[in-house]
JSON list of C-alpha atoms in Angstrom, two decimals:
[
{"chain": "D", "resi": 1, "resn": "UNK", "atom": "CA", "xyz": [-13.56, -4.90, 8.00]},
{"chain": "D", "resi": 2, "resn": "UNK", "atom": "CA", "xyz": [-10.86, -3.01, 9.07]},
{"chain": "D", "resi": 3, "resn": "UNK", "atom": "CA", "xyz": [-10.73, 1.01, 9.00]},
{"chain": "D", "resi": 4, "resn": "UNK", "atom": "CA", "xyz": [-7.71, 3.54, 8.53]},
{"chain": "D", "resi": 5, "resn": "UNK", "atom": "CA", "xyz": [-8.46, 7.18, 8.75]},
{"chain": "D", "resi": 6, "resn": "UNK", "atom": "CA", "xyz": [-6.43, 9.76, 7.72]},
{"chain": "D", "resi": 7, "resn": "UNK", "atom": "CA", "xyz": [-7.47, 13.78, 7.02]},
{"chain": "D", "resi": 8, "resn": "UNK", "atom": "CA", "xyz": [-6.41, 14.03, 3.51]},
{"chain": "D", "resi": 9, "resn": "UNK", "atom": "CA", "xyz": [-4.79, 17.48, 3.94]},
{"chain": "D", "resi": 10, "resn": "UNK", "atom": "CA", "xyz": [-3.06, 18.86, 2.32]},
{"chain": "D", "resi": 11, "resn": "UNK", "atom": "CA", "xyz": [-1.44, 19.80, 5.36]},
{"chain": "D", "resi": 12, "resn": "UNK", "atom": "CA", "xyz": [0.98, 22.72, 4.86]},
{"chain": "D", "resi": 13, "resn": "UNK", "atom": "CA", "xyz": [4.06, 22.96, 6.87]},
{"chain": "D", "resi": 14, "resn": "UNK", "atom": "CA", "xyz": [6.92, 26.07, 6.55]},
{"chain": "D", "resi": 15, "resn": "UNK", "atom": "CA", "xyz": [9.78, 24.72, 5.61]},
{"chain": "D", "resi": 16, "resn": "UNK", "atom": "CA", "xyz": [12.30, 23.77, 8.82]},
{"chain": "D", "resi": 17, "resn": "UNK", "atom": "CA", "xyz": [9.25, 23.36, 10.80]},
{"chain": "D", "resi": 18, "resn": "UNK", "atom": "CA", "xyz": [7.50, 19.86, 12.72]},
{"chain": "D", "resi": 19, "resn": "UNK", "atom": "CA", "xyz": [4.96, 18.06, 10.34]},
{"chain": "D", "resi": 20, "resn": "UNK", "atom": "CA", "xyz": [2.85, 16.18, 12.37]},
{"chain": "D", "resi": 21, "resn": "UNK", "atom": "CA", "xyz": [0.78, 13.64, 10.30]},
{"chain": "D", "resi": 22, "resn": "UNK", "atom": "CA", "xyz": [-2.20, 11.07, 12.06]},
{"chain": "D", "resi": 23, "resn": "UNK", "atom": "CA", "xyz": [-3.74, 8.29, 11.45]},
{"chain": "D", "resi": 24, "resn": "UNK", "atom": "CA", "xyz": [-6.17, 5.80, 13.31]},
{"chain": "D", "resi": 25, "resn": "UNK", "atom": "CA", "xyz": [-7.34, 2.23, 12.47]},
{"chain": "D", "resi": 26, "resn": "UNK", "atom": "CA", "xyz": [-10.56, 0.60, 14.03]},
{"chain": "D", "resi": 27, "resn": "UNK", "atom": "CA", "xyz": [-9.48, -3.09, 14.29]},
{"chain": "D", "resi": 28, "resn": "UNK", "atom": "CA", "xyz": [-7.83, -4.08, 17.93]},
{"chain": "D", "resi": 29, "resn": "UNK", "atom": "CA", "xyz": [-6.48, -7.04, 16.59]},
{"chain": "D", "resi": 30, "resn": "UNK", "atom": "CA", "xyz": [-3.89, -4.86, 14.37]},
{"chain": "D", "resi": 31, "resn": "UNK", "atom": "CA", "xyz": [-0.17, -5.21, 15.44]},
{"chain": "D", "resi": 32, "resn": "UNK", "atom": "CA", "xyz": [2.17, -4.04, 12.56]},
{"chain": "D", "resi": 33, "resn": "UNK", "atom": "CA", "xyz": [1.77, -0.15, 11.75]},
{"chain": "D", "resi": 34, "resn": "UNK", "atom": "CA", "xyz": [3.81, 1.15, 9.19]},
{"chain": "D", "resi": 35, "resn": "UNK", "atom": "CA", "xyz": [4.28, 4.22, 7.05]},
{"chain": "D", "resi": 36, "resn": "UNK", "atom": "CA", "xyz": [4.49, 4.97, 3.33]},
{"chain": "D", "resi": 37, "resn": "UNK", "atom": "CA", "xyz": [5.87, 7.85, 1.32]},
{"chain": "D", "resi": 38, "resn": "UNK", "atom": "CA", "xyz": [4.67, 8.28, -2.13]},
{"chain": "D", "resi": 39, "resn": "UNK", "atom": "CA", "xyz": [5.65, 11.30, -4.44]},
{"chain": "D", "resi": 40, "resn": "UNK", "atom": "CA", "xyz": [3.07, 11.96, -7.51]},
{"chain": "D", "resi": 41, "resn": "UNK", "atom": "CA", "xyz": [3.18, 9.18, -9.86]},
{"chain": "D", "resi": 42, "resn": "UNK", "atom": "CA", "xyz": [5.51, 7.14, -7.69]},
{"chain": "D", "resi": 43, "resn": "UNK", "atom": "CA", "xyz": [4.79, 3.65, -5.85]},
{"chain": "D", "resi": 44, "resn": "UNK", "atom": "CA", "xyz": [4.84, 3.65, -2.25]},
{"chain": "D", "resi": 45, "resn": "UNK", "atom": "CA", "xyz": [8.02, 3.90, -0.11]},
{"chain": "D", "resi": 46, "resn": "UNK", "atom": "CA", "xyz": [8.65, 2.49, 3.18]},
{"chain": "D", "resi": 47, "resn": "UNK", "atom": "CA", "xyz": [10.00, 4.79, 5.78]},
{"chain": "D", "resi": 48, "resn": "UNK", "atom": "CA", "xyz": [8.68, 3.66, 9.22]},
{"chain": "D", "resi": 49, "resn": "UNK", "atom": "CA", "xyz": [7.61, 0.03, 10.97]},
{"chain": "D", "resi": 50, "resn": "UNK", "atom": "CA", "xyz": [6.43, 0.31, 14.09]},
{"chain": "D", "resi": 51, "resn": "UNK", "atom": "CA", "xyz": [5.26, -2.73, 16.45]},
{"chain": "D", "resi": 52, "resn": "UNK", "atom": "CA", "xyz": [4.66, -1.28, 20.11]},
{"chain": "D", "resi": 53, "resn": "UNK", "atom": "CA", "xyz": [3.67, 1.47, 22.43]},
{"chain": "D", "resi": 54, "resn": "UNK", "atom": "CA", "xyz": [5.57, 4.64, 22.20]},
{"chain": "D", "resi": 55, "resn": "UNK", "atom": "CA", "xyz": [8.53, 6.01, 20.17]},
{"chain": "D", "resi": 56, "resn": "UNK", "atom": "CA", "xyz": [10.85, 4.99, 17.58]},
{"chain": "D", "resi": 57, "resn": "UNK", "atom": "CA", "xyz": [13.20, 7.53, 15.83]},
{"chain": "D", "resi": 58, "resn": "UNK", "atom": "CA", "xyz": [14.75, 6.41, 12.28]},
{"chain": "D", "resi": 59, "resn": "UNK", "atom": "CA", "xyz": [16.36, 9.81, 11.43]},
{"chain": "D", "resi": 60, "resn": "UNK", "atom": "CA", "xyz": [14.29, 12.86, 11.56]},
{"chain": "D", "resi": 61, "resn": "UNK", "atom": "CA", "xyz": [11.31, 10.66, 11.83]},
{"chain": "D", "resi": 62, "resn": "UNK", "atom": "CA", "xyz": [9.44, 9.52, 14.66]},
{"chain": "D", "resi": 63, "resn": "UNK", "atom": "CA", "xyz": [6.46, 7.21, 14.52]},
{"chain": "D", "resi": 64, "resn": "UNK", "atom": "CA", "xyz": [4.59, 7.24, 17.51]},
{"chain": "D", "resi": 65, "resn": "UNK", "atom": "CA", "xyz": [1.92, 4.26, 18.88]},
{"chain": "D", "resi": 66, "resn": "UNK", "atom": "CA", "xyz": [-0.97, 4.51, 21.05]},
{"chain": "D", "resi": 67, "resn": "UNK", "atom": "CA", "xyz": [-2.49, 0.99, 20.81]},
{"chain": "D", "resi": 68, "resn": "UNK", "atom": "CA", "xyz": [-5.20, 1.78, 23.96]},
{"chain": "D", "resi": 69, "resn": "UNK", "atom": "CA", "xyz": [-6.04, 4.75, 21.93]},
{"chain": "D", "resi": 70, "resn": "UNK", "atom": "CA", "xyz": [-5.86, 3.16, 18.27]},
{"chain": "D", "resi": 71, "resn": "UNK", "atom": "CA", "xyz": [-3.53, 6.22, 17.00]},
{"chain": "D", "resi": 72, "resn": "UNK", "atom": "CA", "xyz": [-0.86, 5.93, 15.18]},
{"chain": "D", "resi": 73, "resn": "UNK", "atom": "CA", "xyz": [1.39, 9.25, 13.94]},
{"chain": "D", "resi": 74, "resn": "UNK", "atom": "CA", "xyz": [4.45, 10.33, 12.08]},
{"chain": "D", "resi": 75, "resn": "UNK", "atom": "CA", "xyz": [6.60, 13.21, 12.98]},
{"chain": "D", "resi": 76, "resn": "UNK", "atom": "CA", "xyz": [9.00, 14.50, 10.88]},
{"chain": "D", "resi": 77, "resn": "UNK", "atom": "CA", "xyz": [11.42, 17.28, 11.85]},
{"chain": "D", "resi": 78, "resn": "UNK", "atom": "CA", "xyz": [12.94, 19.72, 10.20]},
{"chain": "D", "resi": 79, "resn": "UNK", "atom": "CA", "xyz": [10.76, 19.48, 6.81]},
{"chain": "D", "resi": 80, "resn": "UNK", "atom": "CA", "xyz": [12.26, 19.69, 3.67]},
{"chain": "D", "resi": 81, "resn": "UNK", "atom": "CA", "xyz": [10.72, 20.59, 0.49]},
{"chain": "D", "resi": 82, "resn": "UNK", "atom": "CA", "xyz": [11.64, 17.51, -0.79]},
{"chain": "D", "resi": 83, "resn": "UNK", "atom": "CA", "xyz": [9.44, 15.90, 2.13]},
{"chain": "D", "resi": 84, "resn": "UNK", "atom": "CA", "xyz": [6.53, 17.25, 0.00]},
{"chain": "D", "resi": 85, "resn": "UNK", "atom": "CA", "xyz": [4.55, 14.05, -0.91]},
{"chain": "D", "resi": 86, "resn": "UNK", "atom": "CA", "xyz": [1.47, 11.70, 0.10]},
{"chain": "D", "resi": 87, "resn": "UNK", "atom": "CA", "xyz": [1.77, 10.05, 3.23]},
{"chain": "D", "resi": 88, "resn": "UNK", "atom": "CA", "xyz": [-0.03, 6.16, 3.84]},
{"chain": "D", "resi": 89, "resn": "UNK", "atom": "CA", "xyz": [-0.44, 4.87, 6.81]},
{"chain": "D", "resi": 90, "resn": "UNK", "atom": "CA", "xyz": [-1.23, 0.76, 6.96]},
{"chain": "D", "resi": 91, "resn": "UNK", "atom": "CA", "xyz": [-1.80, -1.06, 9.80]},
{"chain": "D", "resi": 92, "resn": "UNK", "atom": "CA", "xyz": [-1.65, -5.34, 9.70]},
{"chain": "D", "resi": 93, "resn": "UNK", "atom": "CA", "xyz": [-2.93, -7.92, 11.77]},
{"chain": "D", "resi": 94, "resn": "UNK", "atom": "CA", "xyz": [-0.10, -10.61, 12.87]},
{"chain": "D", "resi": 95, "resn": "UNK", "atom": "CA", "xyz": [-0.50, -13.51, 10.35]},
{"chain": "D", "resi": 96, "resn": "UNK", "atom": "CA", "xyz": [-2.46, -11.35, 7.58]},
{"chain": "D", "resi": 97, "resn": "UNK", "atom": "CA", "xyz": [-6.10, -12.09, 8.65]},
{"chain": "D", "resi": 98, "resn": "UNK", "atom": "CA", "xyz": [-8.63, -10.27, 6.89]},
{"chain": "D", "resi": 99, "resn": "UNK", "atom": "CA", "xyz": [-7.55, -7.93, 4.26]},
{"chain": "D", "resi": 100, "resn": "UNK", "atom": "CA", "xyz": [-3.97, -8.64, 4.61]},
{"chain": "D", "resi": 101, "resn": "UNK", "atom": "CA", "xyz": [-2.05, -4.78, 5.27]},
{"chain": "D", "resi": 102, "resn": "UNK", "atom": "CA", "xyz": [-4.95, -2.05, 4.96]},
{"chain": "D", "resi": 103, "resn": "UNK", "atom": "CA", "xyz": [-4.11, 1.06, 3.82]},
{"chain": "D", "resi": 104, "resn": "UNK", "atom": "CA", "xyz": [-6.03, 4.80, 4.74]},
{"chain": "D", "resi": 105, "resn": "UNK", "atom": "CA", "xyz": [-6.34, 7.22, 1.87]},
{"chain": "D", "resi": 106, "resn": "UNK", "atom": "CA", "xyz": [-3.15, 8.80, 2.77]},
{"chain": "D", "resi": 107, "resn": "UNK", "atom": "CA", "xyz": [-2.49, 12.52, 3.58]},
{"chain": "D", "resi": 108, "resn": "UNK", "atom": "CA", "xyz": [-0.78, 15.12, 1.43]},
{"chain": "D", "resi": 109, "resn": "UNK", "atom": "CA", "xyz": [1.72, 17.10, 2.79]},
{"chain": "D", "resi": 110, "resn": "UNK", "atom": "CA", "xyz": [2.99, 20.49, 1.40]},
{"chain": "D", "resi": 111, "resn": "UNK", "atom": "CA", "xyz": [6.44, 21.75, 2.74]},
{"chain": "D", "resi": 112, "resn": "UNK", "atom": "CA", "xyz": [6.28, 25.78, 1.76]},
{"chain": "D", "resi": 113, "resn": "UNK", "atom": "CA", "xyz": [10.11, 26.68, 1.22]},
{"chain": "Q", "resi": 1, "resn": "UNK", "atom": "CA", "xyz": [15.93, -8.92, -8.50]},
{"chain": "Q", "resi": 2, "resn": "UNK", "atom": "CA", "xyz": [16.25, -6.94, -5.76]},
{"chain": "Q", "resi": 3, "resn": "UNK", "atom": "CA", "xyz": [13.59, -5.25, -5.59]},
{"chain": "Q", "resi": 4, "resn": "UNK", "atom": "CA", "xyz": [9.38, -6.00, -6.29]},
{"chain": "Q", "resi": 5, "resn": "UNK", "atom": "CA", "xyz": [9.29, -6.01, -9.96]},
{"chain": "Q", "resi": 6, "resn": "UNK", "atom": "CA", "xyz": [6.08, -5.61, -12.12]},
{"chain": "Q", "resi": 7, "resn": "UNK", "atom": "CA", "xyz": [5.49, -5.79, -16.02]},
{"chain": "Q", "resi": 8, "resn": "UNK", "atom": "CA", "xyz": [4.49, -4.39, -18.24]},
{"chain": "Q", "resi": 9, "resn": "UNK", "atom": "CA", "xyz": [5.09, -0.63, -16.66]},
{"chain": "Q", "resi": 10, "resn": "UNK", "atom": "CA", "xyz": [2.10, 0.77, -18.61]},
{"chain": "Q", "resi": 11, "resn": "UNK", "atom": "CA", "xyz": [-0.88, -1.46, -20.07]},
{"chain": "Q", "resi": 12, "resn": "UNK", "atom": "CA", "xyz": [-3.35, 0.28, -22.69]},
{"chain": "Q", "resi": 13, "resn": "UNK", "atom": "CA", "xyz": [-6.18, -2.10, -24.12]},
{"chain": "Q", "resi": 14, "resn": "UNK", "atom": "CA", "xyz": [-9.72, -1.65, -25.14]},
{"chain": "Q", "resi": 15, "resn": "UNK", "atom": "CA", "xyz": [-12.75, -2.00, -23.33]},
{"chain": "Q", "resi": 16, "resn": "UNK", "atom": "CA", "xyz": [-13.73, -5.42, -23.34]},
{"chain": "Q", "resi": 17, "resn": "UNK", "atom": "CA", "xyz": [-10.52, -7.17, -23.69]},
{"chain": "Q", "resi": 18, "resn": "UNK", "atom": "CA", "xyz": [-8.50, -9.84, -21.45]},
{"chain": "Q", "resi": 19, "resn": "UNK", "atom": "CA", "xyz": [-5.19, -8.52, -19.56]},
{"chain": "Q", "resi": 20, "resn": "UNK", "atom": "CA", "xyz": [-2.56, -10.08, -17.62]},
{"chain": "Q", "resi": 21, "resn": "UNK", "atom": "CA", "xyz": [-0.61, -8.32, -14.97]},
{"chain": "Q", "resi": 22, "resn": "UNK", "atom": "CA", "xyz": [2.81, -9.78, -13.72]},
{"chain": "Q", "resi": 23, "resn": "UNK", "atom": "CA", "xyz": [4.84, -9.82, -10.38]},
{"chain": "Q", "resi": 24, "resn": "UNK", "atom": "CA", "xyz": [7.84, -11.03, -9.50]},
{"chain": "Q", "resi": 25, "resn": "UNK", "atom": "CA", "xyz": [8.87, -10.10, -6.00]},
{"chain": "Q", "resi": 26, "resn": "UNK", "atom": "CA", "xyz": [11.57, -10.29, -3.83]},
{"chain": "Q", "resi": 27, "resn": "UNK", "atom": "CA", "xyz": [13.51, -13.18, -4.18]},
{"chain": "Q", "resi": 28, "resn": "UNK", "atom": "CA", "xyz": [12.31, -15.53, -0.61]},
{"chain": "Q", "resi": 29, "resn": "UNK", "atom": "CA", "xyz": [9.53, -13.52, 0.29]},
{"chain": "Q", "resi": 30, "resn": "UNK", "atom": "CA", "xyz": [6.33, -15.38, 0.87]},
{"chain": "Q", "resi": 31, "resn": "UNK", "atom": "CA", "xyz": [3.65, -13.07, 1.32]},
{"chain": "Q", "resi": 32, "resn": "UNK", "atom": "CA", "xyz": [2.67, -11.28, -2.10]},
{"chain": "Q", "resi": 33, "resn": "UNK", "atom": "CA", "xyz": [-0.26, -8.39, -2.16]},
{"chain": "Q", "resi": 34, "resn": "UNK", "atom": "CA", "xyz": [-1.77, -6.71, -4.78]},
{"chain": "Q", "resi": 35, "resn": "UNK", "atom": "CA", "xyz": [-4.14, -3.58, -4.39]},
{"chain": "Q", "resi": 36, "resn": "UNK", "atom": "CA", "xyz": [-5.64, -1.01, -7.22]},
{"chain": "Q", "resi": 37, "resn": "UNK", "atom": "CA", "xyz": [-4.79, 2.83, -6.76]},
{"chain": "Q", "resi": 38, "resn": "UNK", "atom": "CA", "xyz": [-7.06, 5.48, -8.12]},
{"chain": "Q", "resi": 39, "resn": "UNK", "atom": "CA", "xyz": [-5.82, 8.48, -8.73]},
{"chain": "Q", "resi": 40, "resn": "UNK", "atom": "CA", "xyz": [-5.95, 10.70, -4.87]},
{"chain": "Q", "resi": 41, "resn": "UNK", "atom": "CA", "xyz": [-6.81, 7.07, -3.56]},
{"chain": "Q", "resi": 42, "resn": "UNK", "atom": "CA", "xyz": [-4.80, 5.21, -0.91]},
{"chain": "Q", "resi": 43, "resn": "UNK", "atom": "CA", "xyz": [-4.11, 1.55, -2.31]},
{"chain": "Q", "resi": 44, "resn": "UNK", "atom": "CA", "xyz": [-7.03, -0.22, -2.31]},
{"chain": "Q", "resi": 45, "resn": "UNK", "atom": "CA", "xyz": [-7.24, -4.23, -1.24]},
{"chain": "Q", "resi": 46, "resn": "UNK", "atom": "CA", "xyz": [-7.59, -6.71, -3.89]},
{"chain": "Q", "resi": 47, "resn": "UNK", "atom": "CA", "xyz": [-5.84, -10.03, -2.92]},
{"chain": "Q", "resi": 48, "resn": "UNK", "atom": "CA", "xyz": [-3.16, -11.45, -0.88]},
{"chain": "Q", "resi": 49, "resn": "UNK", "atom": "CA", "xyz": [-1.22, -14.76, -0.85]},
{"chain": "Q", "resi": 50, "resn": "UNK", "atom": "CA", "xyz": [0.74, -16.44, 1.38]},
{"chain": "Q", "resi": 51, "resn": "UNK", "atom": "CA", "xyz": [3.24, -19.19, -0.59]},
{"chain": "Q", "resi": 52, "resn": "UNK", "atom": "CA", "xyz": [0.46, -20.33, -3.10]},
{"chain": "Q", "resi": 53, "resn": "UNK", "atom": "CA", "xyz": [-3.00, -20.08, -1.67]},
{"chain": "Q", "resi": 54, "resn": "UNK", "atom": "CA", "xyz": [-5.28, -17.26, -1.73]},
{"chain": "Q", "resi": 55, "resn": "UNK", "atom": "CA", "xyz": [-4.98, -15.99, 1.62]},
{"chain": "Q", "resi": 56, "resn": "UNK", "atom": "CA", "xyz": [-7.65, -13.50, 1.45]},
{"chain": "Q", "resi": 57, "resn": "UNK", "atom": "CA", "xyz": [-9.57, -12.32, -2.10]},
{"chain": "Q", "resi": 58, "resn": "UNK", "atom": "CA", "xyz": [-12.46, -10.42, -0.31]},
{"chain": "Q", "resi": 59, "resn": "UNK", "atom": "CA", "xyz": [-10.97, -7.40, -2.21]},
{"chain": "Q", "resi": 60, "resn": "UNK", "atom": "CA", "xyz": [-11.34, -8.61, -5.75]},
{"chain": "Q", "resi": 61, "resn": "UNK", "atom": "CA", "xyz": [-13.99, -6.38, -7.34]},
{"chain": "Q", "resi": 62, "resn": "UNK", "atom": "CA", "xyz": [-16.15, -9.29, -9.12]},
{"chain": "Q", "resi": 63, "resn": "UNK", "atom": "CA", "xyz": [-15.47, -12.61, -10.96]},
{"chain": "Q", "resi": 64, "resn": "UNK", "atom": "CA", "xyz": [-13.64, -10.61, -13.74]},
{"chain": "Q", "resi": 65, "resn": "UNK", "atom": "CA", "xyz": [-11.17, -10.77, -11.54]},
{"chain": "Q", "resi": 66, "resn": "UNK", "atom": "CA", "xyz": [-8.65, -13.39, -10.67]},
{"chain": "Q", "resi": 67, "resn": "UNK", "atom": "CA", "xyz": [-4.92, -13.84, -9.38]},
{"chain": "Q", "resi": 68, "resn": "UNK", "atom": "CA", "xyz": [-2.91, -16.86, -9.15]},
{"chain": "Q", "resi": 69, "resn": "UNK", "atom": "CA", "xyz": [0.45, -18.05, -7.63]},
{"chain": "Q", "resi": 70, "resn": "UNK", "atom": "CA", "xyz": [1.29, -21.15, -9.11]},
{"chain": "Q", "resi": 71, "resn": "UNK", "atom": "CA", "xyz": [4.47, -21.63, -8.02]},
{"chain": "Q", "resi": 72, "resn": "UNK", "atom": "CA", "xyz": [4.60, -19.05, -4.57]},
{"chain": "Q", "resi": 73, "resn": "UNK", "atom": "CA", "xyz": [6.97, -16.70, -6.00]},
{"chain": "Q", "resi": 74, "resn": "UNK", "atom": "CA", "xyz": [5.39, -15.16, -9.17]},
{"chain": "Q", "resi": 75, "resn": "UNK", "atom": "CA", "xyz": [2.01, -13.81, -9.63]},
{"chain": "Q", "resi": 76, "resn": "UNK", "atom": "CA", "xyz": [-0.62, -13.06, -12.33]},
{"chain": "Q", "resi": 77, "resn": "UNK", "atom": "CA", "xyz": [-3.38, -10.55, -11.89]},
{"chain": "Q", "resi": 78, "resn": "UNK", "atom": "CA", "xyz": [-6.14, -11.51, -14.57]},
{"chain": "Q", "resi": 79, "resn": "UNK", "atom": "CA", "xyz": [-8.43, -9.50, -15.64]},
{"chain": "Q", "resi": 80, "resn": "UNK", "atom": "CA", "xyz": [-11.45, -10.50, -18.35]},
{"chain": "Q", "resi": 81, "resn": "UNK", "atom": "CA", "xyz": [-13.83, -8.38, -20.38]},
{"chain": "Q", "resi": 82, "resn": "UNK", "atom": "CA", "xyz": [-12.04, -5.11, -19.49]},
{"chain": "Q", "resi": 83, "resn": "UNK", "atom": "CA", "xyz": [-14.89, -1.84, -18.61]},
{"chain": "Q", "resi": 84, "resn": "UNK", "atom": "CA", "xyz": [-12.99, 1.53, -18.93]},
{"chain": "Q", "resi": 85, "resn": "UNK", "atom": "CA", "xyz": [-13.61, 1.65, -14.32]},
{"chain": "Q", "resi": 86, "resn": "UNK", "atom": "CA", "xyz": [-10.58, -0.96, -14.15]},
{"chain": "Q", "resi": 87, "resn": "UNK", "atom": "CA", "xyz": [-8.36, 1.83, -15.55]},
{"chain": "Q", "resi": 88, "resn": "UNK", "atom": "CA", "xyz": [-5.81, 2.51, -12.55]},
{"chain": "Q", "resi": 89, "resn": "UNK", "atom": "CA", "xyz": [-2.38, 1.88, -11.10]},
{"chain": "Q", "resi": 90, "resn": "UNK", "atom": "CA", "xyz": [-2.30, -1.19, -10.03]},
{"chain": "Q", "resi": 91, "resn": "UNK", "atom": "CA", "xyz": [0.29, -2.44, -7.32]},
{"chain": "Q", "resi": 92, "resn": "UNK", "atom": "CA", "xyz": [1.95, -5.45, -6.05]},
{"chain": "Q", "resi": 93, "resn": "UNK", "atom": "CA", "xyz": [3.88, -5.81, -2.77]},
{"chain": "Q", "resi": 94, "resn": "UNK", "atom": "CA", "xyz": [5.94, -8.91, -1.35]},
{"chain": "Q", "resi": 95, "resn": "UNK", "atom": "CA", "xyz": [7.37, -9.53, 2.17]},
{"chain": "Q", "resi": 96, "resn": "UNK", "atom": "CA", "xyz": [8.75, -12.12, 4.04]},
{"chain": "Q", "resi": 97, "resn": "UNK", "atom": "CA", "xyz": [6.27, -13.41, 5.69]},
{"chain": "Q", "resi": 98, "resn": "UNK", "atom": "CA", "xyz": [2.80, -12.42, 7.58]},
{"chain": "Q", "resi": 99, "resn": "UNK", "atom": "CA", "xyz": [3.89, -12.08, 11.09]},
{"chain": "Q", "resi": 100, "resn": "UNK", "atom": "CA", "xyz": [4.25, -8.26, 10.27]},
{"chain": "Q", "resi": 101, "resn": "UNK", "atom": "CA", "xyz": [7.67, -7.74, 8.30]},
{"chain": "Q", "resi": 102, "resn": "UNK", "atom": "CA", "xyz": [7.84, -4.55, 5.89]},
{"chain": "Q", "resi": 103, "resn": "UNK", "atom": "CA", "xyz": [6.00, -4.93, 2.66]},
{"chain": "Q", "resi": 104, "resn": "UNK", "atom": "CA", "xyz": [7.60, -3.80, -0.18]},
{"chain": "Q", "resi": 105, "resn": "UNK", "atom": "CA", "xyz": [6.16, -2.21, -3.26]},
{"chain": "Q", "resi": 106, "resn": "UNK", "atom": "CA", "xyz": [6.88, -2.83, -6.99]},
{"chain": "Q", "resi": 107, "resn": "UNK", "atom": "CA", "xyz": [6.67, -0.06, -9.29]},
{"chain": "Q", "resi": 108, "resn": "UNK", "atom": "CA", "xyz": [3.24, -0.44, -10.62]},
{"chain": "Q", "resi": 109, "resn": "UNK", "atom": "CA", "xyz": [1.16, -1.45, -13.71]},
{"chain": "Q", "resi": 110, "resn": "UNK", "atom": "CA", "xyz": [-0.77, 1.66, -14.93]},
{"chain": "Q", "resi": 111, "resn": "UNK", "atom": "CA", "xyz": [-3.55, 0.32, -16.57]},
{"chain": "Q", "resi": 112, "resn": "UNK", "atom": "CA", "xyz": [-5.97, 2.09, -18.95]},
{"chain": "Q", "resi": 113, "resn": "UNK", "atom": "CA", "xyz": [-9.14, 0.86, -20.90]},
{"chain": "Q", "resi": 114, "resn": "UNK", "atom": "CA", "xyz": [-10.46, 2.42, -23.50]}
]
C-alpha cells in the first residue's frame, strides 16, 4: 500500500512571502509526482508534474524532488491571497500498479493579506 | 468535451436506494480514475481502468460497489442499497495513459443519502 503524508496545516503565510508546502510518499517504486490545487468546494487542479531529481519552475512555482529521500515539495513565491486553498500532493507508479495515482490528505494553506 | 465531465453535478437519494454515477473524460485518454472525497479528506482510491479492464478495484469499499467501462471511454460508478456513509464528493479523473501523464479531474458528483 502506498503512503502520502502531508501536515494538514493550515499553514499561514504573509502575503508576498515563500510558502513552502511538503509532502512524502513511502513506495520506491513511485515515479510521477504531481501537485493539485483545490479551492473549497472545487475539484482538484493541476499545477505541477514532476518526474526527476531536482527543480522545475512553471511560473512562481517550483516543485522540488528528492527521490533518495522520498520528498517531494512545492514552493510558491510571492503568495497571493488568491493562492489560499488546499494543496494535494499524488505520487504514481509508471504503468498504474497498485492504487493507480495516490493522493495525501492535502495541506491547507492560508495567505494573510 | 474538453475537459473531464461528470453527471449529474449533485445526486440526493434515500438511504437504501440504487445510484448511477457518470464520466465522460477526455476525448483519447485511456486511463480513467475515480476516488470518493470527504469533506477535509484528500481523494480517496476507489478504482482505476485502463481502456476497459479494471486495472485496480482494491479501493472499492464493499460489493455495493461497482464501476464499469464498457466501451473504454465512458464510465459508470454503481452504487446499490445506498447507507447515509456513501454521502460524499465523488471524483473522476482521465489521462492519457499510465506511464505517468497528468490526470485530469472532472468536476465532481456530490452525493448525499438520506
Amino acid at each position: 500500500q502506498k503512503e502520502v503524508e502531508q501536515n494538514s496545516g493550515p499553514l499561514s503565510v504573509p502575503e508576498g512571502a515563500i510558502a513552502s508546502l511538503n509532502c512524502t510518499y513511502s513506495d520506491r517504486v513511485s515515479q510521477s509526482f504531481f501537485w493539485y490545487r483545490q479551492y473549497s468546494g472545487k475539484s482538484p487542479e493541476l499545477i505541477m508534474s514532476i518526474y526527476s531529481n531536482g527543480d522545475k519552475e512553471d511560473g512562481r512555482f517550483t516543485a522540488q524532488l528528492n527521490k533518495a529521500s522520498q520528498y517531494v515539495s512545492l514552493l510558491i513565491r510571492d503568495s497571493q491571497p488568491s493562492d489560499s486553498a488546499t494543496y494535494l500532493c499524488a505520487v504514481l507508479r509508471k504503468g498504474g500498479g497498485a492504487d493507480g495515482l495516490t493522493f495525501g490528505k492535502g495541506t491547507h494553506l492560508i495567505i494573510q493579506p | 468535451g474538453a475537459g473531464v465531465s461528470q453527471t449529474p453535478s449533485n445526486k440526493v437519494t434515500e438511504k437504501g436506494k440504487y445510484v448511477e454515477l457518470r464520466c465522460d473524460p477526455i476525448s483519447g485518454h485511456t486511463a480513467l480514475y475515480w476516488y470518493r472525497q470527504s469533506l477535509g479528506q484528500g481523494p480517496e482510491f476507489l478504482i482505476y481502468f485502463q481502456g476497459t479492464g479494471a486495472a485496480d478495484d482494491s479501493g472499492l469499499p464493499n460489493d455495493r460497489f461497482f464501476a464499469v467501462r464498457p466501451e473504454g471511454s465512458v464510465s459508470t460508478l454503481k452504487i446499490q442499497r445506498t447507507e447515509r456513509g456513501d454521502s460524499a464528493v465523488y471524483l473522476c479523473a482521465s489521462s492519457f495513459d499510465l506511464s505517468g501523464t497528468e490526470a485530469f479531474f472532472g468536476q465532481g458528483t456530490r452525493l448525499t443519502v438520506v
